[in-house]
CSV table of C-alpha atoms in Angstrom, one decimal:
chain,number,residue,atom,x,y,z
W,4,MET,CA,0.0,0.0,0.0
W,5,HIS,CA,1.4,3.4,-1.0
W,6,ALA,CA,1.8,6.1,1.6
W,7,GLN,CA,-0.5,9.1,1.1
W,8,LYS,CA,1.2,11.9,-0.8
W,9,PRO,CA,1.6,15.1,1.2
W,10,THR,CA,-0.5,18.2,0.5
W,11,VAL,CA,1.7,21.2,-0.1
W,12,VAL,CA,0.5,24.3,1.8
W,13,LEU,CA,2.0,27.6,0.7
W,14,VAL,CA,1.9,30.7,3.0
W,15,HIS,CA,2.7,34.1,1.5
W,16,GLY,CA,4.4,36.9,3.4
W,17,ALA,CA,4.1,40.7,3.6
W,18,PHE,CA,3.5,42.9,0.6
W,19,ALA,CA,2.1,40.0,-1.4
W,20,ASP,CA,-0.9,37.7,-1.7
W,21,SER,CA,-1.6,34.1,-2.6
W,22,SER,CA,-1.2,34.8,-6.3
W,23,SER,CA,2.6,35.4,-5.6
W,24,TRP,CA,2.7,31.6,-5.6
W,25,ASN,CA,1.1,31.1,-9.0
W,26,GLY,CA,4.2,30.0,-10.8
W,27,VAL,CA,5.2,27.7,-8.0
W,28,VAL,CA,1.7,26.2,-7.9
W,29,GLU,CA,1.8,25.5,-11.7
W,30,GLU,CA,5.2,23.8,-11.3
W,31,LEU,CA,4.1,21.7,-8.4
W,32,ARG,CA,0.8,20.7,-10.0
W,33,SER,CA,2.7,19.7,-13.2
W,34,HIS,CA,4.3,17.0,-11.0
W,35,ASP,CA,1.0,15.9,-9.5
W,36,HIS,CA,1.3,17.6,-6.2
W,37,THR,CA,-1.9,18.7,-4.4
W,38,VAL,CA,-1.4,22.4,-3.4
W,39,VAL,CA,-3.2,24.9,-1.2
W,40,ALA,CA,-2.1,28.5,-1.2
W,41,ALA,CA,-3.3,30.0,2.1
W,42,ALA,CA,-4.5,33.6,2.6
W,43,ASN,CA,-2.2,35.0,5.3
W,44,PRO,CA,-4.1,37.8,7.2
W,45,LEU,CA,-0.9,39.8,8.0
W,46,ARG,CA,-2.5,41.2,11.1
W,47,GLY,CA,-0.3,39.8,13.9
W,48,LEU,CA,1.9,36.8,14.3
W,49,THR,CA,-0.2,34.9,16.8
W,50,VAL,CA,-3.4,35.7,15.0
W,51,ASP,CA,-1.9,34.8,11.6
W,52,ALA,CA,-0.4,31.5,12.9
W,53,ASP,CA,-3.7,30.5,14.5
W,54,TYR,CA,-5.5,31.1,11.2
W,55,VAL,CA,-3.1,29.0,9.2
W,56,ARG,CA,-3.1,26.4,11.9
W,57,GLN,CA,-6.8,25.9,11.5
W,58,LEU,CA,-6.4,25.4,7.8
W,59,LEU,CA,-3.6,22.8,8.5
W,60,VAL,CA,-5.9,20.9,11.0
W,61,SER,CA,-8.6,20.7,8.3
W,62,ILE,CA,-6.3,18.8,5.9
W,63,ASP,CA,-6.3,15.0,6.0
W,64,GLY,CA,-3.0,13.3,5.6
W,65,PRO,CA,0.6,14.6,5.7
W,66,VAL,CA,1.5,18.2,4.9
W,67,VAL,CA,4.6,19.9,3.6
W,68,LEU,CA,4.4,23.5,4.7
W,69,ALA,CA,6.2,26.4,2.9
W,70,GLY,CA,6.4,30.0,3.8
W,71,HIS,CA,7.8,33.1,2.0
W,72,SER,CA,9.2,36.1,3.9
W,73,TYR,CA,7.1,36.9,7.0
W,74,GLY,CA,5.2,33.7,6.1
W,75,GLY,CA,8.2,31.9,7.4
W,76,ALA,CA,7.5,33.3,10.9
W,77,VAL,CA,3.9,32.2,10.5
W,78,ILE,CA,4.6,28.6,9.6
W,79,THR,CA,7.2,28.4,12.4
W,80,ASN,CA,4.4,29.0,14.9
W,81,ALA,CA,1.4,27.5,13.0
W,82,ALA,CA,3.0,24.0,12.7
W,83,ARG,CA,4.0,23.6,16.3
W,84,GLY,CA,2.8,20.3,17.7
W,85,LEU,CA,1.1,19.2,14.5
W,86,ASP,CA,2.3,15.7,13.8
W,87,HIS,CA,1.0,15.6,10.3
W,88,VAL,CA,3.2,18.5,9.2
W,89,LYS,CA,6.2,16.5,7.9
W,90,ALA,CA,8.5,19.3,6.5
W,91,LEU,CA,8.9,23.0,6.6
W,92,VAL,CA,10.3,24.9,3.6
W,93,TYR,CA,11.5,28.5,4.0
W,94,VAL,CA,11.7,30.6,0.8
W,95,ALA,CA,13.6,33.8,1.4
W,96,ALA,CA,11.9,33.7,4.7
W,97,PHE,CA,12.1,34.5,8.4
W,98,MET,CA,12.9,31.4,10.6
W,99,PRO,CA,12.7,32.9,14.1
W,100,ASP,CA,13.7,31.2,17.3
W,101,GLU,CA,11.6,31.7,20.5
W,102,GLY,CA,11.5,35.3,21.5
W,103,GLU,CA,12.7,36.7,18.2
W,104,SER,CA,10.7,39.0,15.9
W,105,ALA,CA,10.9,39.5,12.1
W,106,LEU,CA,11.9,43.1,12.7
W,107,GLU,CA,14.8,42.1,14.9
W,108,LEU,CA,16.0,39.4,12.5
W,109,ALA,CA,15.9,41.8,9.5
W,110,GLY,CA,18.4,44.1,11.3
W,111,MET,CA,20.7,41.3,12.5
W,112,PHE,CA,23.0,41.7,9.5
W,113,PRO,CA,23.4,44.7,7.1
W,114,GLY,CA,21.7,44.6,3.7
W,115,SER,CA,18.0,45.3,4.2
W,116,THR,CA,16.8,48.6,2.6
W,117,LEU,CA,13.1,47.9,3.4
W,118,GLY,CA,12.6,50.4,6.1
W,119,GLU,CA,13.3,53.4,3.8
W,120,ALA,CA,10.9,52.0,1.2
W,121,LEU,CA,7.9,51.7,3.5
W,122,ARG,CA,4.7,53.8,3.6
W,123,PRO,CA,2.8,53.5,6.9
W,124,VAL,CA,-1.0,54.0,7.0
W,125,PRO,CA,-2.6,54.3,10.5
W,126,VAL,CA,-5.5,51.9,10.9
W,127,ARG,CA,-7.7,50.6,13.7
W,128,LEU,CA,-8.1,46.8,14.1
W,129,PRO,CA,-11.4,45.2,15.1
W,130,ASP,CA,-10.3,44.9,18.7
W,131,GLY,CA,-9.8,48.7,18.8
W,132,SER,CA,-6.1,48.7,18.8
W,133,ARG,CA,-4.3,51.2,16.6
W,134,VAL,CA,-1.4,50.0,14.4
W,135,ALA,CA,0.2,51.0,11.1
W,136,ASP,CA,-0.4,49.1,7.9
W,137,LEU,CA,2.9,49.0,6.1
W,138,TYR,CA,3.1,49.2,2.3
W,139,ILE,CA,6.1,49.4,0.0
W,140,GLN,CA,6.0,52.6,-1.9
W,141,ALA,CA,4.9,51.9,-5.5
W,142,ASP,CA,7.9,53.7,-7.1
W,143,LYS,CA,10.3,51.7,-5.0
W,144,PHE,CA,8.6,48.3,-5.2
W,145,HIS,CA,10.4,47.0,-8.2
W,146,GLN,CA,13.9,47.5,-6.9
W,147,GLN,CA,13.1,46.7,-3.3
W,148,PHE,CA,11.0,43.6,-3.6
W,149,ALA,CA,11.2,42.2,-7.1
W,150,ALA,CA,14.3,43.5,-9.0
W,151,ASP,CA,14.5,40.4,-11.2
W,152,VAL,CA,10.9,40.5,-12.2
W,153,PRO,CA,9.8,42.3,-15.4
W,154,GLU,CA,8.8,45.9,-14.7
W,155,GLY,CA,5.2,45.5,-15.7
W,156,THR,CA,4.8,42.5,-13.5
W,157,ALA,CA,6.4,44.3,-10.6
W,158,ALA,CA,4.0,47.2,-11.1
W,159,THR,CA,1.0,44.9,-10.9
W,160,MET,CA,2.4,43.3,-7.8
W,161,ALA,CA,2.9,46.7,-6.2
W,162,ALA,CA,-0.7,47.7,-7.0
W,163,VAL,CA,-2.2,44.5,-5.4
W,164,GLN,CA,0.2,44.2,-2.5
W,165,ARG,CA,-1.3,43.4,0.9
W,166,PRO,CA,0.0,45.4,3.8
W,167,VAL,CA,1.4,43.9,7.0
W,168,THR,CA,0.9,45.6,10.4
W,169,ASP,CA,4.0,46.9,12.2
W,170,ALA,CA,2.7,44.9,15.2
W,171,ALA,CA,3.0,41.7,13.2
W,172,LEU,CA,6.6,42.3,12.3
W,173,GLY,CA,7.5,43.3,15.9
W,174,GLU,CA,5.7,40.4,17.6
W,175,LYS,CA,8.0,37.8,19.1
W,176,SER,CA,7.8,34.2,18.0
W,177,GLY,CA,6.9,31.3,20.3
W,178,VAL,CA,8.6,27.9,20.4
W,179,PRO,CA,9.6,27.1,16.8
W,180,ALA,CA,8.3,24.1,15.0
W,181,TRP,CA,11.6,23.7,13.2
W,182,ARG,CA,13.1,22.3,16.4
W,183,ASP,CA,11.1,19.1,15.7
W,184,VAL,CA,10.3,19.2,12.0
W,185,PRO,CA,12.9,18.7,9.2
W,186,SER,CA,13.4,22.0,7.4
W,187,TRP,CA,14.6,23.2,4.0
W,188,VAL,CA,15.7,26.8,3.2
W,189,LEU,CA,16.1,28.7,0.0
W,190,VAL,CA,18.4,31.7,0.3
W,191,ALA,CA,17.8,34.5,-2.2
W,192,THR,CA,21.2,36.0,-2.7
W,193,GLU,CA,20.0,39.4,-4.0
W,194,ASP,CA,17.3,39.9,-1.4
W,195,ARG,CA,16.9,43.5,-0.2
W,196,ASN,CA,14.2,42.7,2.4
W,197,ILE,CA,15.8,39.9,4.4
W,198,PRO,CA,19.6,40.0,4.1
W,199,PRO,CA,21.0,36.8,2.6
W,200,GLN,CA,23.4,36.5,5.6
W,201,THR,CA,20.4,36.5,7.9
W,202,GLN,CA,18.7,33.8,5.9
W,203,ALA,CA,21.9,31.6,6.0
W,204,PHE,CA,22.4,32.2,9.7
W,205,MET,CA,18.8,31.1,10.5
W,206,ALA,CA,19.2,28.0,8.3
W,207,GLU,CA,22.4,26.9,9.8
W,208,ARG,CA,21.1,27.4,13.3
W,209,ALA,CA,18.2,25.2,12.5
W,210,GLU,CA,20.4,22.6,10.8
W,211,ALA,CA,18.2,22.9,7.7
W,212,THR,CA,19.0,21.8,4.2
W,213,LEU,CA,20.1,24.9,2.4
W,214,VAL,CA,20.2,26.0,-1.2
W,215,SER,CA,21.1,29.4,-2.6
W,216,VAL,CA,19.5,31.0,-5.7
W,217,THR,CA,20.5,34.2,-7.4
W,218,ALA,CA,17.3,36.0,-7.1
W,219,SER,CA,15.4,38.9,-5.4
W,220,HIS,CA,13.1,38.6,-2.5
W,221,ALA,CA,10.3,37.7,-4.9
W,222,VAL,CA,12.1,34.5,-5.8
W,223,GLY,CA,8.8,32.6,-6.1
W,224,VAL,CA,7.8,34.9,-8.9
W,225,SER,CA,11.1,35.1,-10.7
W,226,ARG,CA,12.4,31.6,-10.1
W,227,PRO,CA,9.3,29.4,-9.5
W,228,ARG,CA,11.0,26.2,-10.8
W,229,ASP,CA,13.8,26.5,-8.3
W,230,VAL,CA,11.3,27.0,-5.5
W,231,ALA,CA,9.1,24.1,-6.6
W,232,ARG,CA,12.2,21.9,-7.0
W,233,LEU,CA,13.2,22.5,-3.3
W,234,ILE,CA,9.6,21.8,-2.1
W,235,GLY,CA,9.6,18.6,-4.2
W,236,GLU,CA,12.8,17.5,-2.5
W,237,ALA,CA,11.1,18.1,0.9
W,238,VAL,CA,8.1,16.0,-0.2
W,239,ARG,CA,10.3,13.1,-1.4
W,240,ALA,CA,12.4,13.2,1.7
W,241,THR,CA,9.4,12.9,4.0
W,242,ALA,CA,7.3,10.4,1.9
């Protein structure tokens, strides 16, 4: 009897939506993988992780869980204690340890120019708390987020970007799932959001399988085949 093939669940990060995975989804589906691209709320780390966790609980059978950017912090917390999550894949992503925030990790090593590219918009959340929604300025989006993506595509991505709250980026992680779940990491060497040195540091600390790709932060858009290949490796290793 053949083991059940894992469902691949993809979690986008800040300044993006589920469509940022479209190329990766197409590649994975061409190899007969079942794929779900989750809608990450981008409101707060605990809230976002709980939301994704509920989706994971609803899936029968094994799961390979991948996160991009801030989505890496989300999967780190969402998968904690879920035995059917068999692998974690971090794609140019945060991989926090307990007590670390995305904001702290972004500043651990030099190279991020994200702060100067942001446009904050004050908003009130449903619980009454006031935060800032963070957007990347449209005229800076291409170079900051997706320098190796065609200009027209980057302009569309800028127009449809979903903001993340400053509170989400500053919220500290709980106990990380990567302590118990095998992990794979793709380092984007031309990333201007999360310094490549930070990505490599986090991967080595977690004793993850690491590959490097010459790409911008939007590596899932510019290099979907490379991303899908790494996710496929994780699927095969945990089958």
